[in-house]
Coordinates of C-alpha atoms and ligand atoms in Angstrom, one line a residue:
X1 CA -66.8 12.8 104.8
X2 CA -67.1 9.9 107.3
X3 CA -66.6 6.3 106.6
X4 CA -69.6 3.9 106.8
X5 CA -69.9 0.2 107.1
X6 CA -73.0 -1.1 105.3
X7 CA -75.0 -3.5 107.4
X8 CA -77.4 -5.8 105.6
X9 CA -79.6 -8.6 106.7
X10 CA -81.9 -10.6 104.4
X11 CA -85.2 -12.2 104.9
X12 CA -86.3 -14.6 102.1
X13 CA -89.7 -16.2 101.8
X14 CA -90.1 -19.3 99.6
X15 CA -93.3 -21.1 98.8
X16 CA -92.9 -24.9 99.0
X17 CA -94.1 -26.9 96.1
X18 CA -95.9 -29.6 98.2
X19 CA -99.1 -31.1 96.6
X20 CA -101.4 -29.6 99.2
X21 CA -101.5 -26.4 101.4
X22 CA -100.0 -26.1 104.9
X23 CA -103.1 -26.8 107.0
X24 CA -105.7 -28.2 104.5
X25 CA -106.1 -30.4 101.5
X26 CA -106.4 -27.7 98.8
X27 CA -103.8 -27.8 96.1
X28 CA -100.8 -25.5 96.8
X29 CA -100.0 -24.8 93.2
X30 CA -102.0 -21.5 92.8
X31 CA -100.3 -19.8 89.9
X32 CA -102.6 -18.7 87.1
X33 CA -105.6 -20.6 88.6
X34 CA -109.1 -18.9 88.4
X35 CA -109.6 -16.8 91.6
X36 CA -111.0 -18.5 94.7
X37 CA -111.2 -22.0 93.1
X38 CA -108.7 -23.6 95.4
X39 CA -110.2 -22.8 98.8
X40 CA -112.0 -24.6 101.7
X41 CA -113.2 -23.6 105.2
X42 CA -109.7 -23.9 106.6
X43 CA -107.8 -21.6 104.3
X44 CA -110.8 -19.2 104.1
X45 CA -110.6 -19.0 107.9
X46 CA -114.3 -19.9 108.5
X47 CA -115.4 -20.3 112.1
X48 CA -114.9 -23.8 113.5
X49 CA -112.5 -25.0 110.8
X50 CA -109.4 -26.8 112.2
X51 CA -105.9 -26.7 110.7
X52 CA -103.9 -30.0 110.3
X53 CA -100.2 -29.5 109.6
X54 CA -98.7 -30.8 106.3
X55 CA -96.0 -33.4 107.3
X56 CA -94.1 -33.1 104.0
X57 CA -93.9 -29.3 104.4
X58 CA -92.4 -29.7 107.9
X59 CA -89.9 -32.3 106.7
X60 CA -88.8 -30.1 103.8
X61 CA -88.4 -27.1 106.1
X62 CA -86.1 -29.1 108.3
X63 CA -84.2 -30.2 105.2
X64 CA -83.8 -26.6 104.2
X65 CA -82.5 -25.7 107.7
X66 CA -80.0 -28.6 107.6
X67 CA -78.8 -27.7 104.2
X68 CA -77.9 -24.3 105.6
X69 CA -76.0 -25.9 108.5
X70 CA -78.7 -25.0 111.0
X71 CA -79.4 -26.7 114.4
X72 CA -82.7 -28.4 114.6
X73 CA -84.9 -28.1 117.7
X74 CA -86.2 -31.3 119.1
X75 CA -89.2 -29.3 120.1
X76 CA -91.0 -26.7 118.0
X77 CA -94.5 -25.1 117.9
X78 CA -96.8 -22.9 115.9
X79 CA -97.9 -19.4 117.0
X80 CA -100.5 -17.0 115.9
X81 CA -99.2 -13.7 114.5
X82 CA -102.0 -11.1 114.6
X83 CA -102.6 -8.3 112.2
X84 CA -105.6 -7.0 110.2
X85 CA -105.4 -7.0 106.5
X86 CA -108.0 -8.1 103.9
X87 CA -105.7 -10.9 102.6
X88 CA -105.7 -12.6 106.0
X89 CA -109.2 -14.0 106.6
X90 CA -108.6 -15.3 110.2
X91 CA -107.1 -12.0 111.4
X92 CA -103.9 -13.9 112.2
X93 CA -101.3 -15.9 110.4
X94 CA -100.2 -19.2 111.7
X95 CA -96.4 -18.8 111.9
X96 CA -93.6 -19.6 114.4
X97 CA -92.3 -17.1 116.9
X98 CA -89.9 -18.2 119.7
X99 CA -89.4 -21.9 118.8
X100 CA -88.5 -22.0 115.0
X101 CA -87.8 -25.3 113.4
X102 CA -84.2 -24.5 112.7
X103 CA -81.7 -21.9 114.0
X104 CA -78.0 -20.8 114.0
X105 CA -76.9 -21.9 110.5
X106 CA -74.7 -20.2 107.9
X107 CA -74.0 -20.0 104.2
X108 CA -70.6 -19.0 102.8
X109 CA -70.1 -16.4 100.1
X110 CA -66.9 -15.2 98.4
X111 CA -67.0 -12.2 100.6
X112 CA -67.4 -14.2 103.8
X113 CA -69.7 -16.3 105.9
X114 CA -73.3 -15.1 106.5
X115 CA -75.0 -16.4 109.6
X116 CA -78.5 -17.7 109.4
X117 CA -80.6 -16.8 112.4
X118 CA -83.5 -19.0 111.8
X119 CA -85.6 -21.0 109.3
X120 CA -89.3 -21.3 110.1
X121 CA -92.5 -22.4 108.5
X122 CA -95.7 -20.4 108.1
X123 CA -98.7 -20.0 105.8
X124 CA -98.9 -17.6 102.9
X125 CA -101.6 -15.0 102.7
X126 CA -104.2 -14.4 100.0
X127 CA -103.6 -11.9 97.2
X128 CA -105.1 -8.5 96.7
X129 CA -105.9 -7.3 93.2
X130 CA -106.6 -3.6 92.7
X131 CA -108.9 -2.9 89.8
X132 CA -111.7 -0.8 88.4
X133 CA -115.2 -2.2 87.9
X134 CA -118.0 -0.1 86.4
X135 CA -115.9 3.0 86.9
X136 CA -115.3 2.5 90.6
X137 CA -111.9 1.6 92.1
X138 CA -112.1 -1.8 93.8
X139 CA -109.8 -4.2 95.6
X140 CA -110.6 -7.9 95.0
X141 CA -109.2 -10.8 97.1
X142 CA -108.1 -14.1 95.8
X143 CA -107.6 -16.8 98.5
X144 CA -106.0 -19.5 96.3
X145 CA -102.6 -18.6 97.8
X146 CA -104.0 -18.4 101.3
X147 CA -102.4 -21.3 103.4
X148 CA -99.7 -22.2 100.9
X149 CA -96.6 -23.4 102.9
X150 CA -94.1 -20.6 103.2
X151 CA -90.6 -21.0 104.6
X152 CA -88.9 -17.9 106.0
X153 CA -85.1 -17.8 106.1
X154 CA -83.6 -15.0 108.1
X155 CA -79.9 -14.0 108.1
X156 CA -77.8 -12.2 110.7
X157 CA -76.8 -8.6 109.7
X158 CA -73.6 -10.0 108.3
X159 CA -73.8 -8.9 104.7
X160 CA -71.6 -5.9 103.8
X161 CA -72.4 -5.0 100.2
X162 CA -75.1 -5.2 97.5
X163 CA -72.9 -7.6 95.5
X164 CA -72.6 -9.9 98.5
X165 CA -76.4 -9.8 99.1
X166 CA -77.0 -10.8 95.5
X167 CA -74.5 -13.6 95.7
X168 CA -76.0 -14.9 98.9
X169 CA -79.5 -14.8 97.5
X170 CA -78.4 -16.6 94.3
X171 CA -76.6 -19.3 96.3
X172 CA -79.6 -19.7 98.5
X173 CA -81.9 -20.1 95.5
X174 CA -79.6 -22.6 93.9
X175 CA -79.5 -24.8 97.1
X176 CA -83.3 -24.7 97.4
X177 CA -83.6 -25.8 93.8
X178 CA -81.1 -28.7 94.4
X179 CA -83.3 -29.7 97.3
X180 CA -86.3 -29.7 94.9
X181 CA -88.6 -28.1 97.5
X182 CA -89.5 -24.9 95.7
X183 CA -89.6 -23.4 92.2
X184 CA -88.0 -20.2 93.6
X185 CA -89.5 -18.3 90.7
X186 CA -89.2 -14.7 91.6
X187 CA -91.5 -13.5 88.8
X188 CA -94.3 -15.7 90.0
X189 CA -93.6 -14.7 93.6
X190 CA -92.6 -18.1 94.9
X191 CA -89.4 -16.5 96.1
X192 CA -89.5 -13.0 97.7
X193 CA -86.7 -11.0 99.1
X194 CA -86.6 -8.4 101.9
X195 CA -83.4 -6.5 102.8
X196 CA -82.8 -4.7 106.1
X197 CA -80.2 -2.0 105.4
X198 CA -78.4 0.5 107.7
X199 CA -75.1 2.2 107.9
X200 CA -72.7 2.1 110.8
X201 CA -70.6 5.2 111.1
X202 CA -66.9 4.6 111.6
X203 CA -65.1 7.3 113.5
X204 CA -61.6 8.4 112.5
X205 CA -59.1 6.0 114.0
X206 CA -56.8 7.5 116.5
X207 CA -54.1 5.7 118.4
X208 CA -56.4 5.4 121.3
X209 CA -59.1 3.6 119.3
X210 CA -59.2 0.3 117.6
X211 CA -60.8 0.2 114.2
X212 CA -64.2 -1.3 114.0
X213 CA -63.8 -4.9 113.0
X214 CA -65.7 -5.4 109.8
X215 CA -65.9 -9.1 110.4
X216 CA -69.3 -10.4 111.3
X217 CA -70.7 -10.6 114.7
X218 CA -67.6 -8.8 116.0
X219 CA -69.2 -5.5 115.4
X220 CA -69.3 -3.8 118.8
X221 CA -72.8 -2.4 118.1
X222 CA -75.4 -2.1 115.3
X223 CA -76.9 1.2 114.1
X224 CA -79.9 2.4 116.1
X225 CA -82.2 2.1 113.1
X226 CA -82.8 -0.1 110.0
X227 CA -84.7 0.4 106.8
X228 CA -86.6 -2.6 105.4
X229 CA -87.0 -2.8 101.7
X230 CA -89.9 -5.2 101.0
X231 CA -91.2 -7.4 98.1
X232 CA -88.2 -7.3 95.8
X233 CA -88.8 -9.6 92.9
X234 CA -85.4 -9.9 91.2
X235 CA -81.8 -10.1 92.2
X236 CA -81.0 -7.1 90.1
X237 CA -83.6 -4.9 91.7
X238 CA -82.3 -6.0 95.1
X239 CA -78.8 -4.9 94.2
X240 CA -80.1 -1.6 92.9
X241 CA -82.4 -1.0 95.9
X242 CA -79.5 -1.6 98.3
X243 CA -77.1 0.7 96.4
X244 CA -79.8 3.4 96.4
X245 CA -80.5 3.0 100.1
X246 CA -76.8 3.2 101.0
X247 CA -76.5 6.6 99.1
X248 CA -79.8 7.9 100.6
X249 CA -78.9 7.0 104.1
X250 CA -75.4 8.4 103.7
X251 CA -76.7 11.8 102.7
X252 CA -79.1 11.9 105.7
X253 CA -76.3 10.9 108.1
X254 CA -73.9 13.4 106.6
X255 CA -76.4 16.2 107.2
X256 CA -76.9 15.1 110.8
X257 CA -80.1 13.1 110.6
X258 CA -80.8 9.5 111.6
X259 CA -82.7 7.7 108.8
X260 CA -86.2 6.8 109.9
X261 CA -86.9 3.2 110.9
X262 CA -89.5 2.3 108.2
X263 CA -90.5 -0.1 105.5
X264 CA -89.8 1.0 101.9
X265 CA -90.7 -0.4 98.5
X266 CA -88.6 -0.6 95.4
X267 CA -90.1 1.5 92.5
X268 CA -88.6 -0.2 89.4
X269 CA -89.7 2.5 86.9
X270 CA -88.1 5.4 88.9
X271 CA -85.2 3.3 90.3
X272 CA -85.8 4.6 93.8
X273 CA -87.1 3.2 97.1
X274 CA -90.2 4.9 98.5
X275 CA -91.5 5.0 102.1
X276 CA -94.5 2.7 102.7
X277 CA -95.1 2.6 106.5
X278 CA -93.2 2.9 109.7
X279 CA -92.1 -0.4 111.0
X280 CA -94.1 -2.6 113.5
X281 CA -92.3 -4.1 116.4
X282 CA -92.8 -7.7 117.4
X283 CA -95.1 -6.7 120.2
X284 CA -97.7 -5.3 117.8
X285 CA -98.4 -8.8 116.5
X286 CA -99.6 -10.1 119.9
X287 CA -98.0 -13.5 119.3
X288 CA -99.3 -16.5 121.3
X289 CA -99.1 -20.3 120.8
X290 CA -101.6 -21.7 118.3
X291 CA -104.0 -23.6 120.4
X292 CA -105.4 -25.8 117.6
X293 CA -102.1 -27.5 116.7
X294 CA -100.1 -29.6 119.3
X295 CA -96.4 -28.8 119.6
X296 CA -94.0 -30.8 117.4
X297 CA -91.4 -33.1 118.9
X298 CA -88.6 -34.5 116.6
X299 CA -86.4 -37.3 117.9
X300 CA -82.8 -37.5 116.7
X301 CA -83.3 -40.5 114.5
X302 CA -86.1 -38.7 112.6
X303 CA -83.8 -35.7 112.1
X304 CA -81.0 -38.0 110.9
X305 CA -83.4 -39.5 108.4
X306 CA -84.3 -36.1 107.0
X307 CA -80.6 -35.2 106.9
X308 CA -79.8 -38.3 104.8
X309 CA -82.3 -37.2 102.1
X310 CA -80.2 -34.1 101.3
X311 CA -78.5 -34.4 97.9
X312 CA -75.0 -33.2 97.2
X313 CA -75.2 -29.4 97.3
X314 CA -73.8 -26.9 94.8
X315 CA -70.9 -25.6 97.0
X316 CA -69.5 -29.1 97.4
X317 CA -69.7 -29.8 93.7
X318 CA -68.1 -26.4 93.0
X319 CA -65.1 -27.1 95.1
X320 CA -64.8 -30.6 93.6
X321 CA -64.8 -29.1 90.0
X322 CA -62.0 -26.8 91.1
X323 CA -59.9 -29.5 92.9
X324 CA -60.4 -32.4 90.5
X325 CA -60.5 -30.6 87.2
X326 CA -58.6 -27.5 87.9
X327 CA -61.4 -25.3 86.8
X328 CA -61.3 -21.5 87.4
X329 CA -63.6 -20.4 90.2
X330 CA -66.0 -18.3 88.1
X331 CA -66.7 -21.2 85.7
X332 CA -67.2 -23.6 88.6
X333 CA -69.7 -21.2 90.4
X334 CA -71.7 -20.6 87.2
X335 CA -71.9 -24.3 86.3
X336 CA -73.3 -25.4 89.7
X337 CA -76.0 -22.8 89.7
X338 CA -78.5 -25.3 88.4
X339 CA -78.4 -29.0 89.1
X340 CA -79.0 -30.2 85.5
X341 CA -76.2 -28.0 84.3
X342 CA -73.9 -29.3 87.0
X343 CA -74.6 -32.9 86.0
X344 CA -74.0 -32.0 82.4
X345 CA -70.7 -30.4 83.2
X346 CA -69.7 -33.3 85.4
X347 CA -70.3 -35.8 82.6
X348 CA -68.5 -33.5 80.1
X349 CA -65.4 -33.3 82.3
X350 CA -65.2 -37.0 82.7
X351 CA -65.3 -37.4 79.0
X352 CA -62.7 -34.6 78.6
X353 CA -60.4 -36.2 81.0
X354 CA -60.5 -39.5 79.1
X355 CA -59.9 -37.8 75.8
X356 CA -57.1 -35.6 77.0
X357 CA -59.0 -32.3 76.6
X358 CA -58.6 -29.6 79.3
X359 CA -61.9 -29.5 81.3
X360 CA -61.5 -25.7 81.8
X361 CA -61.7 -25.3 78.0
X362 CA -64.9 -27.4 78.0
X363 CA -66.3 -25.3 80.8
X364 CA -65.6 -22.2 78.8
X365 CA -67.4 -23.7 75.8
X366 CA -70.5 -24.6 77.8
X367 CA -70.8 -21.1 79.3
X368 CA -69.6 -18.9 76.5
X369 CA -71.2 -20.7 73.6
X370 CA -74.4 -21.2 75.6
X371 CA -74.5 -24.9 74.7
X372 CA -78.0 -26.3 74.7
X373 CA -77.6 -29.1 77.3
X374 CA -80.9 -30.7 76.3
X375 CA -79.7 -31.2 72.7
X376 CA -76.0 -31.6 72.7
X377 CA -74.7 -34.8 74.4
X378 CA -71.6 -34.3 76.6
X379 CA -69.7 -36.9 74.6
X380 CA -70.4 -35.0 71.3
X381 CA -69.5 -31.7 72.8
X382 CA -66.1 -32.9 73.9
X383 CA -65.4 -34.7 70.7
X384 CA -66.3 -31.5 68.8
X385 CA -64.0 -29.4 71.0
X386 CA -61.1 -31.9 70.5
X387 CA -61.4 -32.0 66.7
X388 CA -61.5 -28.2 66.6
X389 CA -58.4 -27.9 68.7
X390 CA -56.6 -30.4 66.5
X391 CA -57.3 -28.5 63.3
X392 CA -55.9 -25.3 64.9
X393 CA -52.5 -24.0 63.9
X394 CA -50.5 -23.8 67.1
X395 CA -47.0 -23.5 65.5
X396 CA -45.5 -20.3 66.7
X397 CA -43.3 -19.8 63.7
X398 CA -46.3 -19.8 61.4
X399 CA -48.4 -17.6 63.6
X400 CA -45.5 -15.1 64.1
X401 CA -45.6 -14.2 60.4
X402 CA -49.3 -13.3 60.7
X403 CA -48.7 -11.4 63.9
X404 CA -46.0 -9.3 62.2
X405 CA -48.3 -8.6 59.3
X406 CA -51.2 -7.5 61.7
X407 CA -48.9 -5.2 63.6
X408 CA -47.7 -3.6 60.4
X409 CA -51.3 -3.2 59.2
X410 CA -52.8 -1.7 62.3
X411 CA -50.3 0.9 63.7
X412 CA -53.2 2.8 65.5
X413 CA -54.2 -0.3 67.5
X414 CA -50.5 -0.9 68.4
X415 CA -50.0 2.7 69.7
X416 CA -53.4 2.6 71.6
X417 CA -52.4 -0.6 73.3
X418 CA -49.0 0.8 74.2
X419 CA -50.6 3.9 75.7
X420 CA -52.6 1.7 78.0
X421 CA -55.8 1.0 76.1
X422 CA -55.4 -2.8 76.6
X423 CA -58.5 -3.8 74.8
X424 CA -57.0 -2.4 71.5
X425 CA -55.3 -5.8 71.3
X426 CA -58.6 -7.4 70.3
X427 CA -58.4 -5.6 66.9
X428 CA -55.0 -7.2 66.4
X429 CA -56.2 -10.6 67.4
X430 CA -59.0 -10.2 64.9
X431 CA -56.6 -9.3 62.1
X432 CA -54.4 -12.4 62.8
X433 CA -57.5 -14.6 62.8
X434 CA -58.5 -13.0 59.5
X435 CA -55.1 -13.6 58.0
X436 CA -55.0 -17.2 59.2
X437 CA -58.6 -17.7 58.0
X438 CA -59.6 -18.7 61.5
X439 CA -57.1 -21.5 61.8
X440 CA -54.7 -19.9 64.4
X441 CA -54.9 -21.0 68.0
X442 CA -56.3 -17.9 69.7
X443 CA -54.3 -18.5 72.9
X444 CA -51.0 -18.6 71.1
X445 CA -51.9 -15.5 69.1
X446 CA -52.7 -13.5 72.2
X447 CA -49.4 -14.7 73.8
X448 CA -47.3 -13.7 70.8
X449 CA -49.0 -10.4 70.4
X450 CA -48.5 -9.5 74.1
X451 CA -44.9 -10.4 73.9
X452 CA -44.3 -8.5 70.7
X453 CA -46.1 -5.3 71.8
X454 CA -44.3 -5.1 75.1
X455 CA -40.9 -5.7 73.6
X456 CA -41.3 -3.2 70.8
X457 CA -42.5 -0.6 73.2
X458 CA -39.1 0.8 74.2
Ligands
ZN501 ZN1 -108.1 -25.1 101.9

């Protein structure tokens, strides 16, 4: 068996929640609206209709790029991307080709930095609906979505695992929600993921060869193919699709084949990816500059102004929680996933600090007890935690007697634990809690039990 490095790049599309569409005045909120009720000559692609760019959508796209540490071009333009499909009335999509709004950014994950190649703006397409009418199979087109502002965020092939891809996408969504520019609702399609997956074969290392550096952009070369899995509508499916692809491609490579360069889809009922079409190259789209829209020029003071509108972002709050309140990393990461939750946690920690309660315990409560942050006030939550902890018995002498009794009562759990089944200890903790009628401090109980079980082992 050979060793392989998994090479993943992600493309994420998000619909912006601007009031109007990208190039016309129709409302951009299309979800659940009666078909073809939010259209006009521009977004229907009728002859002679002229597009006028949405200033807000451009500003928000720049903001997104800046939030992902991108450079912003002082000059940018729109291009026509040609292809023929019934959901695209003009026969081309207005997009951006060689002069995207933003480029060369990054987003950090716990498994390393992921480079962001570009952030550009384009228009969404219409929607096809396959149905049966009077016994005949038909495809209907709904143009309500046609022309909705769509931002595409493309990464470098820096992602090395399904778990990292998931973390990246979750962090990306959380930043977009903090910016308040998109709902990022994957079920409604306002955030869509595509993963490019390939495997790089690592040859056995001899003393004449250096190992392939797994660090980003230091890979000497990329595989000569990639498989694109399209239209994934949940983080879980993306993780599964990547794991499936890695195994499928490994098998092909092991038997001497190169996987085909193609687009595949995720079949959620069968838990597999299926071939859809062989992949187009850029040349097939016959890109050329959009002649109906003048190029965009942004001066530095405008870019500075956009940058100043970016709120404090989740990763900064996460490190603040860890530094200032000594929170464990998993808690901090979970609490900053939504802005409202982060604000709630921040208020609770301030309260906890003033009442002498450990913020990490408060964080644990918010997460594990699934506190309803709309109903329970931070002050009440912390007061409640404080009074509970004060009524707990923390006296080791008292707890030791319960521990001794539990150990005597549950010899099976004791021997299981000592044979290495570490979770057997939870039965003993439960017994102590029962004996103490819930008054024992669980942390002290666990400590005493661990001490007792390891000392009585020999
Ligand atoms: Zn329109």
